[in-house]
mmCIF file with all atom_site columns, C-alpha atoms in Angstrom:
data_model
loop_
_atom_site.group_PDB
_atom_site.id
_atom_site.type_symbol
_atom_site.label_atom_id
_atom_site.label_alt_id
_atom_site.label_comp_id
_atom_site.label_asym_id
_atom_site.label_entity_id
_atom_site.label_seq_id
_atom_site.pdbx_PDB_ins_code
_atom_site.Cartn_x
_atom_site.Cartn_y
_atom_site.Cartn_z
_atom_site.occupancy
_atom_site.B_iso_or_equiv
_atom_site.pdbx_formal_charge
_atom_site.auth_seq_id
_atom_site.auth_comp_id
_atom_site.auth_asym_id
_atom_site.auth_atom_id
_atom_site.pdbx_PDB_model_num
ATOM 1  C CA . UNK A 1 1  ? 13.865  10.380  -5.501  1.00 0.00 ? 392 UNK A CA 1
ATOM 2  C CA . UNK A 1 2  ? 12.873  12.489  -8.582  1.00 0.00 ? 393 UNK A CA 1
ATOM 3  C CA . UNK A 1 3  ? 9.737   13.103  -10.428 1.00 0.00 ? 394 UNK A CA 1
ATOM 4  C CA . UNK A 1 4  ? 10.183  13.695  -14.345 1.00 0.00 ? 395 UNK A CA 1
ATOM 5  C CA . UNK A 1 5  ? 7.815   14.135  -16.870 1.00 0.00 ? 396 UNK A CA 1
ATOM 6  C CA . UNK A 1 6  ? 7.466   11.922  -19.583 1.00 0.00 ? 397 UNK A CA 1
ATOM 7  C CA . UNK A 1 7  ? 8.681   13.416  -22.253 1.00 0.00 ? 398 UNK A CA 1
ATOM 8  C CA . UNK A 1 8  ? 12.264  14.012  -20.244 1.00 0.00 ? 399 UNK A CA 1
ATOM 9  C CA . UNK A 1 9  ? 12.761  10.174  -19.428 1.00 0.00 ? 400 UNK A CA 1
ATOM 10 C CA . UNK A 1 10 ? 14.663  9.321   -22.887 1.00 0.00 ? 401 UNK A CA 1
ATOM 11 C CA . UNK A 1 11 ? 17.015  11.569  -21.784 1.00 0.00 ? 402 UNK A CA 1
ATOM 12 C CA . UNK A 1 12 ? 17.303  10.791  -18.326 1.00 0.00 ? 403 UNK A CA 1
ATOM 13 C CA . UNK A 1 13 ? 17.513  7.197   -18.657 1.00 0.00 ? 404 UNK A CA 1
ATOM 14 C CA . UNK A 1 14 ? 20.366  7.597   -21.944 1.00 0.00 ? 405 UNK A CA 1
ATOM 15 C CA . UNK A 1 15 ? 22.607  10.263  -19.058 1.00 0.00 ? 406 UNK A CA 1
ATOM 16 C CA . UNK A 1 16 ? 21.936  6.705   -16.705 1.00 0.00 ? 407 UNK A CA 1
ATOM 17 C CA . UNK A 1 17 ? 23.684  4.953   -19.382 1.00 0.00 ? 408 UNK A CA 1
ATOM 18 C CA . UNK A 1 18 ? 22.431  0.952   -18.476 1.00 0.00 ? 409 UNK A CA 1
ATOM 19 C CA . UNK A 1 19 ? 23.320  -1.836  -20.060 1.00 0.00 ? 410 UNK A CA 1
ATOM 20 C CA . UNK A 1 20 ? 19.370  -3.252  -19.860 1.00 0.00 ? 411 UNK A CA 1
ATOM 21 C CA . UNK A 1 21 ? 16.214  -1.393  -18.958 1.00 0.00 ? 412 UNK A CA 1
ATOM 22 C CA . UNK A 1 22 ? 14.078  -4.402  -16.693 1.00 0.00 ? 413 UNK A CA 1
ATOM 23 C CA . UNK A 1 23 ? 10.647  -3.121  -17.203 1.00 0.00 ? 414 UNK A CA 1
ATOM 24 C CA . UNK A 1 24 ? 7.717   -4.924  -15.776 1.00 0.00 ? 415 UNK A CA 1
ATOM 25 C CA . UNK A 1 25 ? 5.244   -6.709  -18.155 1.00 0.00 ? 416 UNK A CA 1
ATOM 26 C CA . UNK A 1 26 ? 4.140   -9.539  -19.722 1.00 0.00 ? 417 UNK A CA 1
ATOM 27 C CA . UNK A 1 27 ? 1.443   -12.381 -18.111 1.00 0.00 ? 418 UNK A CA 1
ATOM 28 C CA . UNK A 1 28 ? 0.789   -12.275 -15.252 1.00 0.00 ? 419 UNK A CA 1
ATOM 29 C CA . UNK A 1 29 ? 0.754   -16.178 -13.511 1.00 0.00 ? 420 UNK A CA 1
ATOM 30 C CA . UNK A 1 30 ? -1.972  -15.790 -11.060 1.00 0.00 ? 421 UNK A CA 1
ATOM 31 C CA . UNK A 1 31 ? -4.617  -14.320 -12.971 1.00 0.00 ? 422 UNK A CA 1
ATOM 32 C CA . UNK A 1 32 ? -3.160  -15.005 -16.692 1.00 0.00 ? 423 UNK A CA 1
ATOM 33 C CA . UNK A 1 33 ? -4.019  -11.049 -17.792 1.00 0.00 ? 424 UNK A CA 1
ATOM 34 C CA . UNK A 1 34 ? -1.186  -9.359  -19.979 1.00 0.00 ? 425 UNK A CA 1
ATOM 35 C CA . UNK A 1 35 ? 0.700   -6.416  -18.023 1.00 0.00 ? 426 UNK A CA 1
ATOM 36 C CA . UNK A 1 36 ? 1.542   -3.102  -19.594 1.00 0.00 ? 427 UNK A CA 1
ATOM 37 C CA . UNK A 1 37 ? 5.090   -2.504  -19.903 1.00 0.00 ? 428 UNK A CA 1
ATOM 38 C CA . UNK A 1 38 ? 6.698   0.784   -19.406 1.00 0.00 ? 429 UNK A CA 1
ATOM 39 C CA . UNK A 1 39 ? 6.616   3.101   -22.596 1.00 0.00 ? 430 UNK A CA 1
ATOM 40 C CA . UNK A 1 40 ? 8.240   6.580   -23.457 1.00 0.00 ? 431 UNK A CA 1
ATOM 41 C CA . UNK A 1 41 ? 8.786   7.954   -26.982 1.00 0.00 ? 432 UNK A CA 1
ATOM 42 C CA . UNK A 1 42 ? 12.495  6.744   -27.343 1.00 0.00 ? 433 UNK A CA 1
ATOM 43 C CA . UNK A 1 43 ? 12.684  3.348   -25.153 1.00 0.00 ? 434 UNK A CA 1
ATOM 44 C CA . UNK A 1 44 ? 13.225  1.417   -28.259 1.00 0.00 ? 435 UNK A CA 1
ATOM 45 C CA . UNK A 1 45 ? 16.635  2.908   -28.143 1.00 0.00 ? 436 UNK A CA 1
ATOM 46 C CA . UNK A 1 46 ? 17.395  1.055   -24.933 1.00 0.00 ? 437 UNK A CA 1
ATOM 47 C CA . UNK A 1 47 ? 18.275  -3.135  -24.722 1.00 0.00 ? 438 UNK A CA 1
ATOM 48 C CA . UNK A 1 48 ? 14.408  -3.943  -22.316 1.00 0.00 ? 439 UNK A CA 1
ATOM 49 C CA . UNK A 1 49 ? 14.068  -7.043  -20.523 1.00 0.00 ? 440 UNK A CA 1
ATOM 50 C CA . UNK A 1 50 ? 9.982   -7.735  -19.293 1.00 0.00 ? 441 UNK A CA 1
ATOM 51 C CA . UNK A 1 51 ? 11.174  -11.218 -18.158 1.00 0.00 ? 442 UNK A CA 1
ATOM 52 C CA . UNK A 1 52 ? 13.480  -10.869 -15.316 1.00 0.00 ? 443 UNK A CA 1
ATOM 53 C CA . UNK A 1 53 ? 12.000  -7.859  -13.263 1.00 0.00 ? 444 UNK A CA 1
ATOM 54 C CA . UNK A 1 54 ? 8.235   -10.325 -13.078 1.00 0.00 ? 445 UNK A CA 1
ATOM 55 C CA . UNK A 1 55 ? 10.105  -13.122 -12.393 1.00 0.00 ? 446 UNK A CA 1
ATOM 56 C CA . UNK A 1 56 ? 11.811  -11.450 -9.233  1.00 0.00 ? 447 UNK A CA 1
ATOM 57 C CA . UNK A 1 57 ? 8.977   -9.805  -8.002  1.00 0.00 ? 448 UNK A CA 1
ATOM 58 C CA . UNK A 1 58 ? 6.520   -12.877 -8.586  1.00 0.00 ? 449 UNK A CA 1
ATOM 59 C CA . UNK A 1 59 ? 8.918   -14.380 -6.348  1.00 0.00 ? 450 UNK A CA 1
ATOM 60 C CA . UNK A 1 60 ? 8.938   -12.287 -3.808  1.00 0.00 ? 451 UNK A CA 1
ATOM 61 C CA . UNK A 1 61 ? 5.575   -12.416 -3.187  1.00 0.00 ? 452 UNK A CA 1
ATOM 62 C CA . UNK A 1 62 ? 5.498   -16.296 -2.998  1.00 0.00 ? 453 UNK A CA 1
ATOM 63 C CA . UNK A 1 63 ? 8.012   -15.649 0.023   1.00 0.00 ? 454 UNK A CA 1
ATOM 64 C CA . UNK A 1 64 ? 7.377   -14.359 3.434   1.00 0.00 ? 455 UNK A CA 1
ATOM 65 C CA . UNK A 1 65 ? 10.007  -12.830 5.726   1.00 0.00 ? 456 UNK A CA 1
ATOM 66 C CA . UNK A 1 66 ? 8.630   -13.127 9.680   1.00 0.00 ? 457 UNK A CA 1
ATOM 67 C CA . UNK A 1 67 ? 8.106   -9.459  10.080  1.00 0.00 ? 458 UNK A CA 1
ATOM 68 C CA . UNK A 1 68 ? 5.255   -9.594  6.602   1.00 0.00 ? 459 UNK A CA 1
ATOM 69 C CA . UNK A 1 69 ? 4.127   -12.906 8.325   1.00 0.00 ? 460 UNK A CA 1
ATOM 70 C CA . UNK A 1 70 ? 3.310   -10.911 11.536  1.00 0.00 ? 461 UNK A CA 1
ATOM 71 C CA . UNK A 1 71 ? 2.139   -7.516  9.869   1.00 0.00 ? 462 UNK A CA 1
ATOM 72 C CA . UNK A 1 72 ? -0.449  -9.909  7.547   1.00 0.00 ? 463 UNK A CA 1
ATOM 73 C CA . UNK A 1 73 ? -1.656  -11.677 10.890  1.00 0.00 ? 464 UNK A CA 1
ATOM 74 C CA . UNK A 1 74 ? -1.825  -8.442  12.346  1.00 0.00 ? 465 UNK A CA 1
ATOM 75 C CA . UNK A 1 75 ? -3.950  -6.886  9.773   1.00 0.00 ? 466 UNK A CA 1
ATOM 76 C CA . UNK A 1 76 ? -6.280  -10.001 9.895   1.00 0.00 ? 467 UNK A CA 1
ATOM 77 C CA . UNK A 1 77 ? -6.801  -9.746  13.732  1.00 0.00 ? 468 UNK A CA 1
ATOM 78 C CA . UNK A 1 78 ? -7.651  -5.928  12.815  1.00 0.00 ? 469 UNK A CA 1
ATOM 79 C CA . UNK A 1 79 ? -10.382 -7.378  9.510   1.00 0.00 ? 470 UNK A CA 1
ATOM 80 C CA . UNK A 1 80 ? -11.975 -10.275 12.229  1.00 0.00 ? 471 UNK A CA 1
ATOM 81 C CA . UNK A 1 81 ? -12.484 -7.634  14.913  1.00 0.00 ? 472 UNK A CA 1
ATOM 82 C CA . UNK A 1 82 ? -13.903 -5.340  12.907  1.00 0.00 ? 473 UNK A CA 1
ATOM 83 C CA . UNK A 1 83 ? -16.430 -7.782  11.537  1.00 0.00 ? 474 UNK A CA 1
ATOM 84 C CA . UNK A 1 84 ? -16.901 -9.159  14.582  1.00 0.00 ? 475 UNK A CA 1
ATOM 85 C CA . UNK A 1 85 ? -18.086 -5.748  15.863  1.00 0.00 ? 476 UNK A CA 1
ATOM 86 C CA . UNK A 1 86 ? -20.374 -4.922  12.705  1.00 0.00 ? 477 UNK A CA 1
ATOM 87 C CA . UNK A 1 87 ? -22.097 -8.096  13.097  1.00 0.00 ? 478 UNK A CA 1
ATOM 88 C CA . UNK A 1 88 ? -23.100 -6.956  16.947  1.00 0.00 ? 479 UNK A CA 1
ATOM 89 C CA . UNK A 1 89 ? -24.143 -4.062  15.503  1.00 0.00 ? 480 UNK A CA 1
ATOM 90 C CA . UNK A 1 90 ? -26.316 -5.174  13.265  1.00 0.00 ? 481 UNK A CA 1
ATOM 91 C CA . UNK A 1 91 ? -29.862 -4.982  13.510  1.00 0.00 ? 482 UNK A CA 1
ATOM 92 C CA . UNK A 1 92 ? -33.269 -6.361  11.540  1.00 0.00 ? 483 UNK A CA 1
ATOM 93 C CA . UNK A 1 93 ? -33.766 -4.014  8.397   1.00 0.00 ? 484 UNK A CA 1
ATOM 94 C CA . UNK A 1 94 ? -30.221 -1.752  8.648   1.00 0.00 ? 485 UNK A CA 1
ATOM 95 C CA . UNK A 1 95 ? -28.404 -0.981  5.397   1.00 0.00 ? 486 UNK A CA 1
ATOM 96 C CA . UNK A 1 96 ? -24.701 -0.287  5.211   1.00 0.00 ? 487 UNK A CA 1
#
């Protein structure tokens, strides 16, 4: 894992040498809004693809492996509780 600064990733990314940058962008399909690609002074150098990347993670998120399944029912069980617990403790006139 690294950390660069913006102004270093032309370089870094030409010493990678890819064939294709896959950047995210484009719309997204839930919500319609336009995504901001990745930008540096210098990607225009570089073969980008904005297509691929969304489709593979838009994918993924439409799929569920049994361990998400459980850690999402988890979390819900944590959310209902919780509620369930503010709404006993809530009285005539309180504010959050």
């Amino acid at each position: 894992d690294r950390v660069l600064y913006t102004e270093d990733l032309q370089s870094f990314v030409k010493e990678q040498d890819p064939t294709v940058l896959y950047l995210w962008g484009g719309v997204n399909s839930d919500s319609g809004l336009s995504g901001q690609g990745a930008a540096f002074e210098g990607i225009s150098a570089f073969r980008c693809d904005t297509g691929l990347l969304r489709s593979a993670l838009e994918e993924t998120r439409v799929v569920k492996s049994p361990q998400e399944i459980e850690i999402i029912r988890y979390a819900n069980r944590v959310s209902s509780e919780a509620h369930k617990e503010v709404m006993r403790q809530c009285r005539p006139g309180m504010m959050e």
